[in-house]
Coordinates of C-alpha atoms in Angstrom, one line a residue:
M1 CA 238.7 -106.2 79.5
S2 CA 239.6 -105.9 75.8
L3 CA 237.8 -105.5 72.5
S4 CA 239.3 -105.7 69.0
F5 CA 237.8 -104.6 65.6
E6 CA 239.0 -103.3 62.3
I7 CA 239.3 -99.6 61.8
K8 CA 240.0 -97.3 58.8
K9 CA 242.0 -94.1 58.6
G10 CA 240.0 -91.2 59.9
Q11 CA 237.7 -93.3 62.2
R12 CA 236.8 -91.8 65.5
I13 CA 236.1 -93.2 69.0
D14 CA 234.3 -90.9 71.4
L15 CA 233.8 -91.8 75.1
W16 CA 232.9 -90.2 78.4
L17 CA 234.8 -91.8 81.3
K18 CA 235.4 -91.2 85.0
E19 CA 237.8 -92.8 87.4
T20 CA 236.3 -94.6 90.4
Q21 CA 239.5 -96.0 92.0
A22 CA 243.1 -95.0 91.7
T23 CA 245.5 -97.3 89.7
T24 CA 249.0 -97.2 88.2
V25 CA 247.9 -98.7 84.9
P26 CA 245.9 -97.0 82.2
L27 CA 242.1 -96.8 82.7
F28 CA 241.6 -97.1 79.0
A29 CA 244.0 -97.6 76.1
I30 CA 243.8 -98.1 72.3
H31 CA 246.4 -100.2 70.5
V32 CA 246.6 -100.4 66.7
N33 CA 248.4 -103.3 65.1
G34 CA 250.0 -104.0 68.5
E35 CA 251.2 -100.4 69.2
M36 CA 249.7 -98.3 71.9
L37 CA 248.6 -95.0 70.4
F38 CA 246.2 -93.6 73.1
K39 CA 245.7 -94.0 76.8
I40 CA 243.9 -92.5 79.7
Q41 CA 246.3 -92.8 82.5
Q42 CA 244.2 -90.9 85.1
A43 CA 240.8 -89.3 85.0
S44 CA 238.6 -87.2 87.3
R45 CA 235.9 -88.6 89.5
Y46 CA 233.3 -87.0 87.2
Y47 CA 232.7 -87.9 83.6
Q48 CA 235.1 -86.4 81.1
Y49 CA 234.9 -86.4 77.3
F50 CA 237.7 -88.1 75.3
T51 CA 238.1 -88.6 71.6
W52 CA 240.6 -90.4 69.4
T53 CA 241.1 -90.4 65.6
A54 CA 242.8 -93.3 63.8
W55 CA 245.5 -92.2 61.3
Q56 CA 246.0 -95.6 59.7
D57 CA 244.1 -98.7 58.8
G58 CA 244.4 -101.7 61.0
V59 CA 243.0 -103.6 64.0
A60 CA 242.2 -101.5 67.0
T61 CA 242.3 -103.2 70.4
L62 CA 240.6 -101.3 73.2
E63 CA 241.6 -102.1 76.8
W64 CA 239.4 -100.9 79.7
L65 CA 239.6 -101.3 83.5
P66 CA 236.0 -101.4 84.7
E67 CA 237.2 -102.1 88.3
H68 CA 238.7 -98.6 88.3
S69 CA 236.6 -96.6 86.0
E70 CA 233.1 -96.2 84.5
I71 CA 232.1 -95.3 80.9
S72 CA 228.7 -93.7 80.4
L73 CA 228.8 -93.6 76.6
C74 CA 231.1 -94.9 73.9
Y75 CA 230.8 -95.1 70.2
T76 CA 232.8 -95.2 67.0
W77 CA 232.1 -93.7 63.6
H78 CA 233.7 -92.6 60.3
P79 CA 233.1 -89.3 58.5
D80 CA 232.8 -91.1 55.2
S81 CA 230.0 -93.5 56.3
L82 CA 228.2 -91.4 59.0
A83 CA 225.5 -90.2 56.6
T84 CA 224.6 -93.8 55.7
C85 CA 225.5 -95.8 58.8
G86 CA 225.4 -93.4 61.7
I87 CA 227.5 -94.3 64.7
A88 CA 228.3 -97.8 66.1
F89 CA 227.8 -98.1 69.9
I90 CA 230.3 -99.9 72.1
A91 CA 228.6 -101.6 75.0
T92 CA 230.5 -100.7 78.2
L93 CA 229.0 -102.7 81.0
P94 CA 231.4 -104.5 83.4
D95 CA 230.4 -107.8 81.9
D96 CA 229.7 -106.6 78.3
F97 CA 232.4 -104.8 76.4
R98 CA 231.7 -105.2 72.7
L99 CA 231.0 -103.4 69.4
L100 CA 227.2 -103.5 68.6
D101 CA 226.0 -104.2 65.1
N102 CA 222.5 -103.4 63.9
R103 CA 221.1 -106.7 65.1
D104 CA 222.7 -106.2 68.5
L105 CA 221.2 -102.7 68.7
A106 CA 217.8 -104.0 67.8
A107 CA 218.1 -106.7 70.4
W108 CA 219.1 -104.1 73.0
Y109 CA 216.0 -102.0 72.2
Q110 CA 213.8 -105.1 72.5
Q111 CA 215.1 -106.3 75.8
E112 CA 213.0 -103.9 77.9
P113 CA 209.3 -104.7 77.7
L114 CA 208.3 -101.1 78.2
R115 CA 210.7 -99.8 75.5
P116 CA 208.4 -98.6 72.7
A117 CA 208.6 -100.0 69.2
L118 CA 207.4 -96.9 67.3
H119 CA 208.4 -93.9 69.5
F120 CA 211.9 -92.6 69.3
S121 CA 214.0 -93.2 72.4
P122 CA 217.8 -92.9 73.2
R123 CA 219.8 -96.1 73.6
T124 CA 220.8 -95.0 77.2
G125 CA 220.6 -91.9 79.4
W126 CA 218.0 -89.2 79.9
M127 CA 216.1 -87.5 77.1
N128 CA 213.7 -84.6 77.1
D129 CA 212.9 -81.7 74.7
P130 CA 213.1 -82.1 70.9
N131 CA 215.4 -79.5 69.4
G132 CA 216.6 -78.3 66.0
L133 CA 214.1 -80.3 64.0
H134 CA 214.6 -79.8 60.3
Y135 CA 214.4 -81.6 56.9
K136 CA 217.4 -81.6 54.6
N137 CA 218.4 -83.6 51.6
G138 CA 215.4 -85.9 52.0
E139 CA 215.9 -86.7 55.7
W140 CA 214.6 -85.5 59.0
H141 CA 217.1 -84.4 61.6
L142 CA 216.0 -84.7 65.2
F143 CA 218.2 -83.1 67.9
Y144 CA 217.1 -83.5 71.6
Q145 CA 218.0 -82.7 75.1
Y146 CA 220.2 -85.4 76.5
H147 CA 222.1 -86.4 79.6
P148 CA 224.5 -89.3 78.8
H149 CA 225.6 -90.1 82.3
S150 CA 222.3 -90.9 84.0
T151 CA 218.7 -91.7 83.5
Q152 CA 217.9 -88.6 85.6
W153 CA 218.0 -85.0 84.3
G154 CA 221.4 -83.5 84.5
P155 CA 223.9 -81.2 82.6
M156 CA 222.3 -80.8 79.2
H157 CA 223.8 -82.0 75.9
W158 CA 222.2 -82.1 72.4
N159 CA 222.1 -85.6 70.9
H160 CA 221.1 -86.3 67.3
A161 CA 219.3 -88.8 65.1
V162 CA 218.4 -88.9 61.4
S163 CA 215.5 -90.6 59.6
H164 CA 214.1 -90.8 56.1
D165 CA 210.6 -91.7 57.3
L166 CA 210.3 -90.5 60.9
Y167 CA 210.5 -94.1 62.2
H168 CA 213.8 -95.7 61.2
W169 CA 216.5 -93.7 62.9
R170 CA 220.3 -93.6 62.7
H171 CA 222.1 -92.3 65.7
Y172 CA 224.7 -89.6 65.3
P173 CA 227.5 -88.3 67.5
V174 CA 226.5 -86.0 70.5
F175 CA 226.3 -82.6 68.8
L176 CA 226.5 -80.1 71.7
Q177 CA 228.0 -80.3 75.2
P178 CA 227.8 -77.8 78.0
E179 CA 230.2 -74.9 77.9
H180 CA 231.7 -76.0 81.2
N181 CA 232.0 -79.5 82.8
L182 CA 229.2 -78.8 85.1
M183 CA 229.6 -82.0 87.1
A184 CA 233.1 -80.8 88.1
L185 CA 231.5 -77.5 89.3
G186 CA 228.7 -79.2 91.1
A187 CA 226.3 -77.2 89.0
T188 CA 223.5 -77.7 86.5
G189 CA 222.8 -76.1 83.1
G190 CA 224.3 -76.7 79.7
A191 CA 222.9 -76.6 76.2
F192 CA 219.2 -76.0 76.6
S193 CA 216.6 -76.0 73.8
G194 CA 216.7 -74.3 70.4
S195 CA 215.8 -74.5 66.8
A196 CA 217.2 -74.8 63.3
Y197 CA 216.9 -72.7 60.1
T198 CA 218.2 -73.6 56.6
D199 CA 218.7 -70.8 54.2
K200 CA 218.3 -70.9 50.4
Q201 CA 221.9 -71.8 49.9
G202 CA 221.3 -75.0 52.1
Q203 CA 223.3 -73.7 55.1
T204 CA 221.7 -74.8 58.4
R205 CA 222.3 -72.9 61.6
F206 CA 221.1 -73.6 65.1
W207 CA 220.2 -71.1 67.9
Y208 CA 220.0 -72.4 71.4
T209 CA 220.1 -71.4 75.0
E210 CA 223.2 -72.0 77.1
R211 CA 222.4 -72.0 80.8
L212 CA 225.6 -71.0 82.5
P213 CA 226.6 -72.9 85.7
A214 CA 223.5 -72.8 88.0
Y215 CA 223.2 -73.7 91.7
D216 CA 219.5 -73.1 92.0
L217 CA 216.9 -74.6 89.7
Y218 CA 214.4 -71.9 90.2
R219 CA 216.2 -68.5 90.4
G220 CA 219.4 -66.7 90.0
Y221 CA 220.8 -68.4 86.9
R222 CA 222.0 -66.8 83.7
E223 CA 220.8 -67.9 80.3
V224 CA 222.4 -66.6 77.0
Q225 CA 221.6 -67.4 73.4
K226 CA 224.1 -68.9 71.1
M227 CA 224.3 -69.7 67.4
A228 CA 226.0 -72.9 66.1
V229 CA 227.1 -73.7 62.6
P230 CA 227.5 -77.5 62.0
G231 CA 230.6 -78.9 60.4
E232 CA 230.5 -80.8 57.1
H233 CA 229.5 -84.1 58.7
Y234 CA 226.9 -82.8 61.2
D235 CA 228.9 -84.4 64.0
K236 CA 229.7 -81.2 65.9
P237 CA 229.5 -77.5 65.4
E238 CA 232.2 -75.8 63.4
I239 CA 231.3 -72.4 64.9
V240 CA 229.7 -71.6 68.2
K241 CA 229.2 -67.9 69.2
T242 CA 227.1 -66.0 71.7
V243 CA 224.6 -63.8 69.9
L244 CA 222.3 -62.5 72.6
S245 CA 222.9 -62.0 76.3
E246 CA 221.2 -58.8 77.5
L247 CA 217.9 -59.2 79.3
P248 CA 215.1 -56.8 78.3
K249 CA 213.6 -54.7 81.1
G250 CA 211.3 -56.7 83.5
V251 CA 212.9 -60.0 82.5
D252 CA 214.5 -62.0 85.4
C253 CA 216.5 -65.2 84.9
D254 CA 214.1 -67.1 82.6
F255 CA 215.2 -66.2 79.0
R256 CA 215.4 -69.3 76.8
D257 CA 214.5 -71.6 73.9
P258 CA 214.9 -69.5 70.8
K259 CA 212.8 -70.3 67.7
V260 CA 214.2 -68.5 64.6
W261 CA 212.8 -67.9 61.2
Y262 CA 213.2 -65.5 58.2
E263 CA 210.2 -63.4 57.2
E264 CA 210.4 -62.7 53.4
A265 CA 207.9 -59.9 53.6
D266 CA 210.0 -58.0 56.1
R267 CA 213.4 -59.2 54.9
T268 CA 214.1 -59.8 58.6
F269 CA 215.1 -62.7 60.8
Y270 CA 212.9 -63.0 63.9
M271 CA 213.6 -64.9 67.1
I272 CA 211.0 -65.7 69.8
L273 CA 212.1 -66.5 73.4
G274 CA 210.3 -67.8 76.4
A275 CA 210.5 -65.7 79.5
S276 CA 208.5 -64.0 82.3
V277 CA 208.0 -60.2 82.3
N278 CA 207.3 -58.6 85.6
G279 CA 206.3 -62.0 86.9
D280 CA 203.9 -62.9 84.0
P281 CA 204.8 -65.8 81.6
A282 CA 205.5 -64.2 78.3
M283 CA 207.1 -64.5 74.8
L284 CA 209.7 -62.0 73.6
L285 CA 210.4 -61.0 70.0
F286 CA 213.8 -60.1 68.7
Y287 CA 214.9 -59.2 65.2
S288 CA 218.1 -59.2 63.1
E289 CA 219.2 -58.4 59.5
D290 CA 222.0 -61.1 59.5
S291 CA 220.8 -63.7 62.2
E292 CA 223.8 -62.9 64.4
N293 CA 223.2 -59.3 65.7
W294 CA 219.9 -59.2 67.5
A295 CA 217.9 -56.4 68.9
F296 CA 214.8 -56.5 71.2
H297 CA 211.6 -55.8 69.3
H298 CA 208.8 -56.0 72.0
V299 CA 206.9 -58.4 74.2
L300 CA 205.0 -60.5 71.6
Y301 CA 202.6 -62.2 74.0
V302 CA 201.7 -62.2 77.7
A303 CA 199.8 -65.1 79.2
P304 CA 196.5 -64.4 80.9
A305 CA 196.8 -63.6 84.6
Y306 CA 195.4 -67.0 85.8
F307 CA 198.5 -68.8 84.7
R308 CA 200.7 -66.7 87.1
Q309 CA 198.0 -67.0 89.8
N310 CA 198.2 -70.8 89.5
G311 CA 202.0 -71.2 89.7
G312 CA 203.0 -70.4 86.1
R313 CA 206.6 -69.1 86.2
C314 CA 207.5 -68.5 82.6
V315 CA 206.9 -69.5 79.0
E316 CA 209.4 -72.1 77.6
C317 CA 209.8 -74.0 74.4
P318 CA 207.7 -71.5 72.4
D319 CA 206.8 -72.1 68.8
F320 CA 205.4 -69.7 66.2
F321 CA 204.5 -70.5 62.6
C322 CA 202.1 -69.7 59.7
L323 CA 199.5 -72.4 58.6
D324 CA 197.0 -71.8 55.8
G325 CA 197.6 -68.0 56.2
V326 CA 196.9 -68.1 59.9
W327 CA 199.7 -67.6 62.5
V328 CA 199.8 -70.1 65.4
L329 CA 201.6 -69.3 68.7
I330 CA 202.3 -72.3 71.0
V331 CA 203.4 -72.0 74.6
G332 CA 204.2 -74.2 77.5
I333 CA 204.1 -72.6 80.9
V334 CA 206.4 -73.8 83.6
G335 CA 204.9 -74.5 87.0
Y336 CA 201.3 -73.9 86.0
T337 CA 198.8 -76.4 87.5
E338 CA 195.2 -76.3 86.3
P339 CA 193.2 -75.6 89.4
A340 CA 190.1 -77.7 88.6
T341 CA 191.9 -80.9 87.6
G342 CA 195.5 -80.7 88.9
R343 CA 196.8 -81.3 85.3
H344 CA 200.2 -79.8 84.5
N345 CA 202.7 -79.8 81.6
L346 CA 199.9 -78.6 79.3
L347 CA 200.5 -76.9 76.0
F348 CA 198.4 -74.1 74.6
A349 CA 197.8 -72.6 71.1
Q350 CA 196.6 -69.1 70.1
T351 CA 195.8 -68.3 66.5
G352 CA 196.0 -64.8 65.0
A353 CA 197.8 -62.6 62.5
F354 CA 201.5 -61.5 62.3
S355 CA 202.5 -58.4 60.4
N356 CA 205.5 -56.0 60.7
G357 CA 206.6 -57.8 63.8
Y358 CA 203.4 -57.7 65.7
F359 CA 201.0 -60.5 66.6
T360 CA 197.2 -59.8 66.7
P361 CA 195.3 -62.7 68.5
S362 CA 192.1 -63.9 66.8
E363 CA 188.8 -64.2 68.6
Q364 CA 189.4 -67.9 69.1
P365 CA 190.1 -68.7 72.8
L366 CA 193.4 -70.1 73.9
Q367 CA 193.3 -73.8 73.0
T368 CA 194.6 -76.7 75.1
L369 CA 196.5 -78.8 72.6
D370 CA 196.6 -82.2 74.4
F371 CA 194.4 -83.1 77.4
G372 CA 197.0 -85.5 78.8
T373 CA 200.1 -84.4 80.7
D374 CA 202.7 -86.4 78.7
F375 CA 202.9 -84.1 75.7
Y376 CA 205.3 -81.2 76.3
A377 CA 208.0 -79.0 74.7
L378 CA 206.5 -79.4 71.2
Q379 CA 208.7 -78.3 68.3
T380 CA 207.4 -78.2 64.7
W381 CA 209.0 -77.7 61.3
G382 CA 207.9 -77.6 57.7
E383 CA 206.0 -75.7 55.2
A384 CA 202.3 -74.9 55.1
D385 CA 201.4 -78.2 53.2
R386 CA 203.3 -80.4 55.6
R387 CA 204.2 -79.2 59.1
I388 CA 205.5 -81.9 61.4
G389 CA 206.1 -81.8 65.1
F390 CA 207.4 -83.9 68.0
A391 CA 206.9 -83.4 71.7
W392 CA 208.6 -84.9 74.7
L393 CA 206.4 -87.7 75.9
Y394 CA 207.0 -87.5 79.7
N395 CA 206.4 -85.1 82.5
W396 CA 208.4 -83.8 85.4
A397 CA 206.1 -85.0 88.1
T398 CA 205.6 -88.7 87.2
Q399 CA 208.9 -90.6 87.7
K400 CA 209.6 -93.7 85.6
N401 CA 208.9 -96.5 88.1
V402 CA 210.9 -99.4 86.4
D403 CA 214.6 -100.2 86.1
S404 CA 215.7 -99.0 82.7
A405 CA 218.8 -98.0 80.7
Y406 CA 217.0 -94.9 79.5
C407 CA 214.3 -92.4 80.4
G408 CA 212.2 -90.3 78.0
E409 CA 210.6 -90.8 74.7
M410 CA 209.3 -88.7 71.8
S411 CA 205.7 -88.5 70.8
L412 CA 204.7 -90.0 67.5
P413 CA 205.3 -87.5 64.7
R414 CA 202.2 -85.3 64.2
R415 CA 201.0 -83.4 61.2
F416 CA 199.3 -80.0 61.8
H417 CA 196.3 -78.4 60.1
L418 CA 193.5 -76.0 60.9
N419 CA 189.9 -77.1 60.7
V420 CA 186.9 -75.0 59.6
Q421 CA 186.5 -73.7 63.1
Q422 CA 190.1 -72.5 63.0
Q423 CA 191.2 -74.9 65.7
L424 CA 194.8 -76.3 65.5
C425 CA 194.5 -80.0 64.8
M426 CA 197.1 -82.8 65.1
T427 CA 197.0 -86.1 63.4
P428 CA 199.6 -88.9 63.6
E429 CA 202.1 -89.5 60.8
L430 CA 201.6 -93.3 61.0
P431 CA 204.4 -95.8 60.4
P432 CA 205.2 -96.8 56.8
E433 CA 203.4 -99.9 55.4
S434 CA 206.7 -101.8 55.6
M435 CA 206.2 -101.9 59.4
V436 CA 202.7 -103.3 59.2
V437 CA 202.5 -107.0 60.2
G438 CA 198.8 -107.5 60.2
K439 CA 195.3 -105.9 60.0
E440 CA 192.0 -107.2 61.3
T441 CA 188.5 -106.0 62.0
L442 CA 187.1 -105.7 65.6
H443 CA 183.4 -106.0 65.5
V444 CA 181.2 -103.9 67.8
D445 CA 180.5 -105.5 71.2
K446 CA 182.6 -108.6 70.3
P447 CA 185.6 -108.8 72.6
W448 CA 189.0 -109.6 71.0
S449 CA 191.8 -111.4 72.9
N450 CA 195.3 -112.7 72.2
A451 CA 197.2 -114.5 74.8
D452 CA 200.6 -113.2 73.5
G453 CA 199.4 -109.7 73.3
Y454 CA 200.2 -106.8 70.9
K455 CA 202.9 -104.3 71.8
A456 CA 202.4 -101.7 69.0
F457 CA 199.2 -101.1 67.2
T458 CA 196.6 -98.5 66.1
L459 CA 192.8 -98.7 66.4
T460 CA 190.7 -96.6 64.0
F461 CA 187.0 -96.3 64.1
T462 CA 184.1 -93.8 63.6
P463 CA 181.4 -94.3 66.3
A464 CA 177.8 -93.5 65.5
S465 CA 177.4 -91.8 68.9
T466 CA 178.9 -92.7 72.3
F467 CA 181.4 -95.5 72.8
C468 CA 183.6 -97.2 75.4
L469 CA 187.0 -98.8 74.5
T470 CA 188.7 -101.0 77.1
L471 CA 192.3 -102.2 76.6
T472 CA 193.3 -105.0 79.0
G473 CA 197.0 -105.2 79.5
D474 CA 199.3 -108.1 80.3
S475 CA 199.2 -107.2 84.0
G476 CA 195.4 -107.3 84.0
Q477 CA 195.1 -103.5 84.2
N478 CA 192.5 -101.7 82.1
I479 CA 193.0 -98.6 80.1
M480 CA 189.8 -97.0 79.0
L481 CA 188.8 -94.4 76.4
E482 CA 185.2 -93.3 76.8
H483 CA 182.9 -90.8 75.1
D484 CA 179.6 -90.0 76.7
G485 CA 178.3 -87.4 74.2
R486 CA 179.8 -84.5 76.2
R487 CA 183.4 -85.5 77.0
L488 CA 186.2 -87.7 75.8
T489 CA 188.0 -89.3 78.8
L490 CA 191.2 -91.4 78.9
H491 CA 191.9 -93.2 82.2
E492 CA 193.5 -96.2 83.8
W493 CA 191.0 -98.1 85.9
G494 CA 191.6 -97.6 89.6
Q495 CA 194.7 -95.4 89.1
D496 CA 193.4 -91.9 88.2
D497 CA 190.3 -89.8 88.8
R498 CA 189.2 -89.2 85.2
R499 CA 191.0 -85.8 85.1
Y500 CA 192.4 -86.5 81.6
A501 CA 189.4 -85.5 79.6
A502 CA 188.3 -82.9 77.1
P503 CA 184.9 -81.4 76.0
L504 CA 183.8 -83.1 72.8
P505 CA 180.1 -83.2 71.6
E506 CA 180.9 -85.5 68.7
A507 CA 183.9 -87.9 68.5
G508 CA 183.9 -88.1 64.8
D509 CA 186.8 -90.2 63.6
V510 CA 189.0 -91.7 66.4
T511 CA 192.6 -93.1 66.2
L512 CA 194.2 -94.7 69.2
C513 CA 197.9 -95.6 69.1
F514 CA 199.3 -98.0 71.7
D515 CA 203.0 -98.7 72.0
A516 CA 204.4 -100.5 75.1
G517 CA 202.3 -98.6 77.5
I518 CA 202.1 -95.3 75.6
V519 CA 198.6 -94.2 74.5
E520 CA 198.0 -91.4 72.0
V521 CA 194.4 -90.5 71.1
F522 CA 193.2 -88.4 68.2
A523 CA 189.5 -87.5 67.7
Q524 CA 187.4 -85.4 65.4
Q525 CA 190.1 -84.8 62.8
G526 CA 192.7 -84.3 65.5
S527 CA 191.0 -81.3 67.1
V528 CA 191.0 -83.2 70.4
C529 CA 194.2 -85.2 71.4
G530 CA 195.3 -86.9 74.5
T531 CA 198.6 -88.5 75.5
R532 CA 199.5 -90.6 78.5
R533 CA 202.4 -92.8 79.4
Y534 CA 201.4 -95.9 81.5
Y535 CA 204.0 -98.2 83.1
S536 CA 201.4 -100.8 84.2
C537 CA 201.4 -102.9 81.0
S538 CA 203.7 -103.3 78.0
K539 CA 201.2 -105.3 75.8
I540 CA 197.5 -105.5 75.3
T541 CA 195.9 -108.9 75.5
A542 CA 192.2 -108.1 75.2
I543 CA 190.2 -105.3 73.6
N544 CA 186.5 -104.6 74.0
L545 CA 184.8 -101.8 72.0
T546 CA 181.1 -100.8 72.4
G547 CA 179.5 -98.4 69.9
A548 CA 181.7 -99.0 66.8
T549 CA 183.6 -101.4 64.6
A550 CA 187.3 -100.8 64.4
T551 CA 190.3 -101.6 62.3
L552 CA 193.3 -103.0 64.3
T553 CA 196.7 -102.5 62.6
Q554 CA 199.7 -104.2 64.2
Y555 CA 203.2 -102.9 63.8
Q556 CA 206.7 -104.3 64.2
A557 CA 209.6 -102.5 65.8
S558 CA 212.0 -100.7 63.5
A559 CA 215.4 -102.3 63.4
A560 CA 217.2 -99.1 64.0
N561 CA 215.0 -97.1 66.4

């Protein structure tokens, strides 16, 4: 198979290739103006990374032997246009070897009915935790856990996308790869989660966990903390160095997911890490004067005993920030299952005060952030007047049950605030008006239907008291949101046991976002939120709402999602 396109001096081609059958001719080759300048004569039986840079203008011809090799990911990009155009993917299916333009990419995203229109997803491969979220030069940078070779979790990379509005995304080159080729070692691990910090001079640095080659998912692995300084074009790190490797007393193998910030009052950099201490899920605090040499401060937080008693192994993906003068600590606890409901993958928030390196919890009880189980590994970034966060919209227990080129999505971007009761609230940063294709009013007790169905929309309403909202999907399945004056419940008729619920005396204002089977609910100014991923329907063809009149806003897919 061959593919030709024009290239410019400095243009790059990156690919991950493995050999599947021996041959005497090159598995992959690049010719420029008829001259062969690059070839992969042989390769391993596991995916390897290859890169090539053009040193002249011309026409590049790529030749590939799909009968003898497989390519998991391939793209081209130029440093001069990366910030405006991103990368251009090259399709590498045995019957589809071509350079994709923006229309091709949009068509690719739209070919799967259950691919969301509003929620970020990778073109191919596996995605989980958001990482390194930051805002720079008028744009949001989203890094995320990524496995390019499969739609199942595997050796972890960091992938990267950029947006000016949190909805239209440009894809960037893969930013981090595992320290070792873990597939060659038959091991797992790689570049786990981490965060970004941008100083007053505009220099951004990343801190992340490298899990060294691991042969057991639950014990005996080694995790170290690294710092990465990106190069000029944000394509790859210019510097990567290990900054923290020693485990404090009582900490076993779980020691990961650094969140770093600079505290002006202390003139100190702080880093929190998820861990377990003597078997209890906990959050550790480290400090540094220069962000490279770190010392252990103390155990900042230990989860209540019932987490360990119900399977909780450690804290991971911790977050910690100040909002309206109040400090908010966010934890996810691996392995914990709520005994009364069986819910898992829950996130919790604790408010309090932070001074001189010590956190003093408030009298507010530990708050469950989202009563669904598809909102995990939350990462936030921003200032007090606009703190934005994404979470991984999936969970480890519910496998995707449809054939797909990718697995994993991000939640809608959410904005954070505290209400008068000092609860942490989340409200959606809704898509820009340019994505709105229609608005209509749904009157109380008057069913709405549309044979073609709507794939992406929001419903907003303020019920006088109780209400029942029924969304009927294109498969005939019903998704229901109900409020009985005591609880808010989200469930799929006949498929779950109403475990996804939260106490709520008054619903107040309600916003429901639907997007190709994803449902996100926000009630009472975002003090109660619920997120679920359903694979039973991709469009809604009928809506029935009792107890309120609603505004239905329909959205179109972004062309570069």
